[in-house]
Structures are given as structure tokens and as C-alpha cells.
Amino acid sequence: MRLRIMAVGLTFAGLSACNSQNAITENRQSPRPVITMADVVPVPKHTTLEARQQQQRFLVNNTKRFRSRKKASVYYVAQAKRNYKEQKLDSAAYLFGRAWLLDSTNHTILWGYGLVYGQQKQYDKALFVLYKALEKDKANARLLTDVATTHLGRFYKESTPEDLLQSKKLLEKALRQTPDAADIYYKLAINSYYLQEYNKAWSYLHRSLNKDQGKADKTFIAALLEKQQDPEGKYVR
């Protein structure tokens, strides 16, 4: 059975899933590409005098406008996030690049690039840059959850069990930071489903729905019911 699980309220709106048994047992992973910061933050190196002058004017004008490069960077990050939410991924990436030129110490930019690459299903790049962001903000539950989501995305695409296990580890860490987060419980339910830990999947699902009934997804519940009846009897086939 192939199913499509809608991860309601999560960073990535939809998650394409594969058969749980095959996903765990049929790992066809190819060697990971070598990725550098230049690959994920493609800020152009201008070779002409005119281009360099134009970039310098951009920096000077925005520093004056916002009174500091850091504040200007925050502005461009906000604009990038707005474009990201509107699914304008190319515009979002461009604006994150503008923000990076102004302040390359702003880890939120790396986070943003990671979300863009995740939406584009470029999971290797997404994880590379998200872990760079996580190095600067290790206890951020939302960031931990986004990294976990990206591991799930790569698992769905490549059937890599290590991604599934790493996702679980990160979600459990995020849950310790925010124990009332319904979306984390919901993702752990999905994670447990693919690990074939169906009792845990039901438990996490109910804990998620107890906090936010809006996260109920009929497709996921139906898939879970095919594997095991609901121990609480709230859902039946």
C-alpha cells in the first residue's frame, strides 16, 4: 500500500510516504555528495567593477536605511519568510542571499535556506545547512523539529532507515524542550508507524489529538488501522 500522509501544521505541508516494510528493508542509498557552504548559500562573486560597486551600494544603502547591517539582515529574512510561506521559493532564496550578504552570522538565514531546499526535495543540501543552523541554536525545538522533518522527507524519498532513526532522536529531543507540542507528538506517531511500532504510533497520535484535534488526518488513521486496531477504541475500520 502506498499512502500520502498530510502532516497538518508541520513545516512541510505534505509528506509522500512509501510502504513501511519496504522502506525499512530496501535501502538503496547512494553515496552522499560532498556539500560546501558555497553550494547551499550561492552568493555570487562579482567579477566586474560595476557589479562590485552595485553590491557595495546595496550594503551601504541598507546599512543607512536600517542603521546597522544586522537590522537590515533581519528585514530581508522577514521578507524571505513571507515569500517562502507564499511558495515563492526562488524569491525566498534570493532574499535569504541578500540577508546573508548583510550578516552572515545570522543563523536564521541558514534555517531558511534549509526549509527552501527541503521544499525543493534537495534533502542533502537541506540537512547540511540545517545542521549548520542547529550548531548555533542547539536547544531550539522548532529547529530540531524542522531537521527531523527533513530526515523524514529523505527517508520517504530514499528509504534510508538511518534517517528514520535520526528523525526519531531529534523529535524526542524537541519534545523534551516543548512537552506540550501537538505537532511533535504527531510526527512521532508517523515516525513510529514507519518503524512498525504501532502501539507507540497510536499513543503519540492520541496525545497529539488531545492537544489539537485539528491534526487528525483520515489517511494516516486509516493506514494505522490497517496495521493495528486503536487500543483506545476511538477509531475503527
Short mmCIF file of C-alpha atoms in Angstrom, two decimals:
data_model
loop_
_atom_site.label_atom_id
_atom_site.label_comp_id
_atom_site.label_asym_id
_atom_site.label_seq_id
_atom_site.Cartn_x
_atom_site.Cartn_y
_atom_site.Cartn_z
CA MET A 1 0.00 0.00 0.00
CA ARG A 2 1.20 3.47 -0.85
CA LEU A 3 -0.20 6.35 1.11
CA ARG A 4 0.15 10.08 1.32
CA ILE A 5 0.19 11.42 4.85
CA MET A 6 -0.72 15.05 5.36
CA ALA A 7 1.37 16.37 8.23
CA VAL A 8 -1.07 19.01 9.41
CA GLY A 9 0.53 22.08 10.96
CA LEU A 10 4.07 20.97 10.25
CA THR A 11 6.82 22.74 8.40
CA PHE A 12 6.26 20.83 5.17
CA ALA A 13 2.59 20.60 4.28
CA GLY A 14 2.62 17.13 2.71
CA LEU A 15 4.84 14.12 3.15
CA SER A 16 4.97 11.45 0.47
CA ALA A 17 5.26 8.05 2.10
CA CYS A 18 6.20 4.58 0.93
CA ASN A 19 5.35 1.11 2.10
CA SER A 20 6.63 0.86 5.66
CA GLN A 21 8.08 -2.62 5.36
CA ASN A 22 9.88 -1.92 2.08
CA ALA A 23 11.10 1.46 3.32
CA ILE A 24 12.91 -0.17 6.20
CA THR A 25 14.24 -3.26 4.47
CA GLU A 26 15.07 -1.99 0.97
CA ASN A 27 17.76 0.61 1.42
CA ARG A 28 19.18 1.72 -1.92
CA GLN A 29 21.17 4.62 -0.66
CA SER A 30 23.83 6.01 -2.99
CA PRO A 31 26.95 7.80 -1.74
CA ARG A 32 26.23 11.23 -0.33
CA PRO A 33 27.56 14.17 -2.34
CA VAL A 34 30.19 16.42 -0.82
CA ILE A 35 28.48 19.71 0.01
CA THR A 36 30.05 23.03 0.98
CA MET A 37 28.61 26.33 2.15
CA ALA A 38 29.14 27.70 -1.34
CA ASP A 39 26.73 25.05 -2.62
CA VAL A 40 23.92 25.97 -0.25
CA VAL A 41 24.42 29.73 0.08
CA PRO A 42 25.09 30.71 -3.54
CA VAL A 43 26.15 34.33 -3.04
CA PRO A 44 27.66 35.44 -6.36
CA LYS A 45 31.25 36.61 -6.54
CA HIS A 46 31.17 39.61 -8.82
CA THR A 47 34.00 39.81 -11.32
CA THR A 48 33.26 43.20 -12.86
CA LEU A 49 33.84 46.57 -11.27
CA GLU A 50 30.27 47.63 -11.96
CA ALA A 51 28.82 44.57 -10.20
CA ARG A 52 31.09 45.04 -7.19
CA GLN A 53 30.10 48.70 -6.96
CA GLN A 54 26.42 47.78 -7.17
CA GLN A 55 26.80 45.29 -4.33
CA GLN A 56 28.66 47.86 -2.26
CA ARG A 57 25.86 50.37 -2.82
CA PHE A 58 23.37 47.75 -1.67
CA LEU A 59 25.32 47.25 1.54
CA VAL A 60 25.82 50.97 2.21
CA ASN A 61 22.23 51.94 1.42
CA ASN A 62 20.70 49.23 3.56
CA THR A 63 23.07 49.93 6.44
CA LYS A 64 21.96 53.55 6.36
CA ARG A 65 18.29 52.65 5.99
CA PHE A 66 18.20 50.22 8.91
CA ARG A 67 21.08 51.79 10.91
CA SER A 68 23.02 48.53 11.00
CA ARG A 69 23.74 45.52 8.83
CA LYS A 70 22.23 43.17 11.41
CA LYS A 71 18.91 45.01 11.41
CA ALA A 72 18.91 45.12 7.62
CA SER A 73 19.54 41.39 7.54
CA VAL A 74 16.58 40.78 9.86
CA TYR A 75 14.37 42.74 7.44
CA TYR A 76 15.42 40.64 4.45
CA VAL A 77 14.92 37.44 6.42
CA ALA A 78 11.36 38.55 7.19
CA GLN A 79 10.73 39.23 3.51
CA ALA A 80 12.23 35.86 2.60
CA LYS A 81 9.95 34.09 5.09
CA ARG A 82 6.90 35.83 3.62
CA ASN A 83 7.85 34.64 0.14
CA TYR A 84 8.51 31.15 1.47
CA LYS A 85 5.04 30.96 3.00
CA GLU A 86 3.62 32.05 -0.35
CA GLN A 87 5.55 29.20 -2.02
CA LYS A 88 7.74 31.67 -3.93
CA LEU A 89 10.85 29.61 -3.30
CA ASP A 90 13.17 31.29 -5.80
CA SER A 91 12.32 34.71 -4.37
CA ALA A 92 12.78 33.41 -0.85
CA ALA A 93 16.22 32.01 -1.69
CA TYR A 94 17.23 35.30 -3.33
CA LEU A 95 16.15 37.31 -0.28
CA PHE A 96 17.93 34.96 2.09
CA GLY A 97 21.01 35.61 -0.04
CA ARG A 98 20.53 39.36 0.41
CA ALA A 99 20.29 38.84 4.15
CA TRP A 100 23.44 36.70 4.13
CA LEU A 101 25.42 39.46 2.41
CA LEU A 102 24.45 41.82 5.22
CA ASP A 103 25.05 39.47 8.15
CA SER A 104 26.50 36.01 7.64
CA THR A 105 26.32 35.35 11.41
CA ASN A 106 22.50 35.25 11.36
CA HIS A 107 21.73 31.54 11.75
CA THR A 108 18.09 32.13 10.83
CA ILE A 109 19.27 32.56 7.23
CA LEU A 110 20.72 29.06 7.24
CA TRP A 111 17.49 27.77 8.73
CA GLY A 112 15.55 29.48 5.96
CA TYR A 113 17.75 28.05 3.22
CA GLY A 114 17.21 24.62 4.76
CA LEU A 115 13.44 24.97 4.53
CA VAL A 116 13.66 26.11 0.90
CA TYR A 117 15.85 23.15 -0.07
CA GLY A 118 13.52 20.85 1.85
CA GLN A 119 10.52 22.09 -0.13
CA GLN A 120 12.52 21.50 -3.30
CA LYS A 121 13.27 17.97 -2.08
CA GLN A 122 17.00 18.65 -2.15
CA TYR A 123 17.35 16.91 1.19
CA ASP A 124 21.13 16.58 1.29
CA LYS A 125 21.55 20.31 0.92
CA ALA A 126 18.70 20.98 3.32
CA LEU A 127 20.21 18.82 6.05
CA PHE A 128 23.70 20.22 5.53
CA VAL A 129 22.57 23.79 6.08
CA LEU A 130 20.02 22.98 8.80
CA TYR A 131 22.69 21.28 10.89
CA LYS A 132 24.85 24.40 10.45
CA ALA A 133 21.96 26.41 11.90
CA LEU A 134 21.48 23.85 14.68
CA GLU A 135 25.11 24.26 15.74
CA LYS A 136 24.24 27.83 16.69
CA ASP A 137 20.92 27.07 18.38
CA LYS A 138 21.03 23.53 19.71
CA ALA A 139 18.04 23.76 22.05
CA ASN A 140 15.57 25.29 19.59
CA ALA A 141 12.63 22.88 19.49
CA ARG A 142 11.22 24.26 16.24
CA LEU A 143 14.58 23.95 14.53
CA LEU A 144 15.04 20.43 15.87
CA THR A 145 11.61 19.57 14.52
CA ASP A 146 12.44 21.01 11.10
CA VAL A 147 15.64 18.96 10.93
CA ALA A 148 13.65 15.88 11.94
CA THR A 149 11.07 16.63 9.24
CA THR A 150 13.80 16.85 6.64
CA HIS A 151 15.18 13.48 7.70
CA LEU A 152 11.66 12.08 7.29
CA GLY A 153 11.47 13.64 3.85
CA ARG A 154 14.71 11.98 2.79
CA PHE A 155 13.51 8.70 4.27
CA TYR A 156 10.36 8.85 2.16
CA LYS A 157 12.41 9.60 -0.93
CA GLU A 158 15.30 7.18 -0.43
CA SER A 159 14.10 4.56 2.10
CA THR A 160 17.07 5.19 4.41
CA PRO A 161 16.48 3.70 7.86
CA GLU A 162 19.15 5.90 9.44
CA ASP A 163 17.08 8.96 8.51
CA LEU A 164 14.08 7.47 10.25
CA LEU A 165 16.07 6.76 13.41
CA GLN A 166 17.71 10.19 13.42
CA SER A 167 14.34 11.83 12.95
CA LYS A 168 13.02 9.99 16.00
CA LYS A 169 16.04 11.04 18.06
CA LEU A 170 15.61 14.70 17.14
CA LEU A 171 11.86 14.68 17.74
CA GLU A 172 12.35 13.18 21.19
CA LYS A 173 14.87 15.90 21.98
CA ALA A 174 12.48 18.57 20.73
CA LEU A 175 9.71 17.10 22.85
CA ARG A 176 11.83 17.47 25.98
CA GLN A 177 12.06 21.18 25.18
CA THR A 178 8.35 21.62 24.45
CA PRO A 179 6.38 18.74 26.01
CA ASP A 180 3.01 20.22 25.02
CA ALA A 181 3.71 20.49 21.28
CA ALA A 182 0.98 18.63 19.41
CA ASP A 183 2.88 18.66 16.12
CA ILE A 184 5.87 16.87 17.64
CA TYR A 185 3.64 14.11 19.01
CA TYR A 186 2.01 13.81 15.59
CA LYS A 187 5.35 13.47 13.84
CA LEU A 188 6.46 10.89 16.37
CA ALA A 189 3.28 8.98 15.55
CA ILE A 190 4.21 8.97 11.87
CA ASN A 191 7.79 8.04 12.72
CA SER A 192 6.63 5.16 14.90
CA TYR A 193 4.34 3.94 12.13
CA TYR A 194 7.29 3.56 9.76
CA LEU A 195 9.34 1.89 12.49
CA GLN A 196 6.41 -0.56 12.79
CA GLU A 197 5.97 0.43 16.43
CA TYR A 198 2.21 0.65 16.15
CA ASN A 199 1.39 0.82 19.87
CA LYS A 200 3.67 3.86 20.14
CA ALA A 201 2.17 5.33 16.99
CA TRP A 202 -1.32 5.18 18.48
CA SER A 203 -0.11 6.58 21.78
CA TYR A 204 1.62 9.53 20.13
CA LEU A 205 -1.34 10.11 17.84
CA HIS A 206 -3.81 10.29 20.71
CA ARG A 207 -1.54 12.60 22.68
CA SER A 208 -1.30 14.85 19.65
CA LEU A 209 -5.04 14.91 19.06
CA ASN A 210 -5.75 15.51 22.74
CA LYS A 211 -3.83 18.74 22.35
CA ASP A 212 -5.05 19.68 18.87
CA GLN A 213 -7.93 17.79 17.28
CA GLY A 214 -7.27 19.64 14.07
CA LYS A 215 -4.27 17.41 13.42
CA ALA A 216 -6.48 14.38 12.79
CA ASP A 217 -5.70 13.04 9.33
CA LYS A 218 -8.01 10.37 7.93
CA THR A 219 -5.37 8.95 5.61
CA PHE A 220 -2.87 8.35 8.39
CA ILE A 221 -5.50 7.00 10.78
CA ALA A 222 -6.75 4.59 8.11
CA ALA A 223 -3.20 3.41 7.40
CA LEU A 224 -2.57 2.85 11.09
CA LEU A 225 -5.84 0.96 11.49
CA GLU A 226 -4.73 -1.44 8.73
CA LYS A 227 -1.71 -2.31 10.86
CA GLN A 228 -3.33 -2.40 14.30
CA GLN A 229 -6.66 -1.57 15.88
CA ASP A 230 -6.83 1.55 18.01
CA PRO A 231 -6.09 0.41 21.60
CA GLU A 232 -8.38 3.15 22.91
CA GLY A 233 -11.19 2.22 20.54
CA LYS A 234 -11.75 5.77 19.33
CA TYR A 235 -11.14 4.83 15.71
CA VAL A 236 -12.35 1.68 13.97
CA ARG A 237 -12.03 0.31 10.45
#
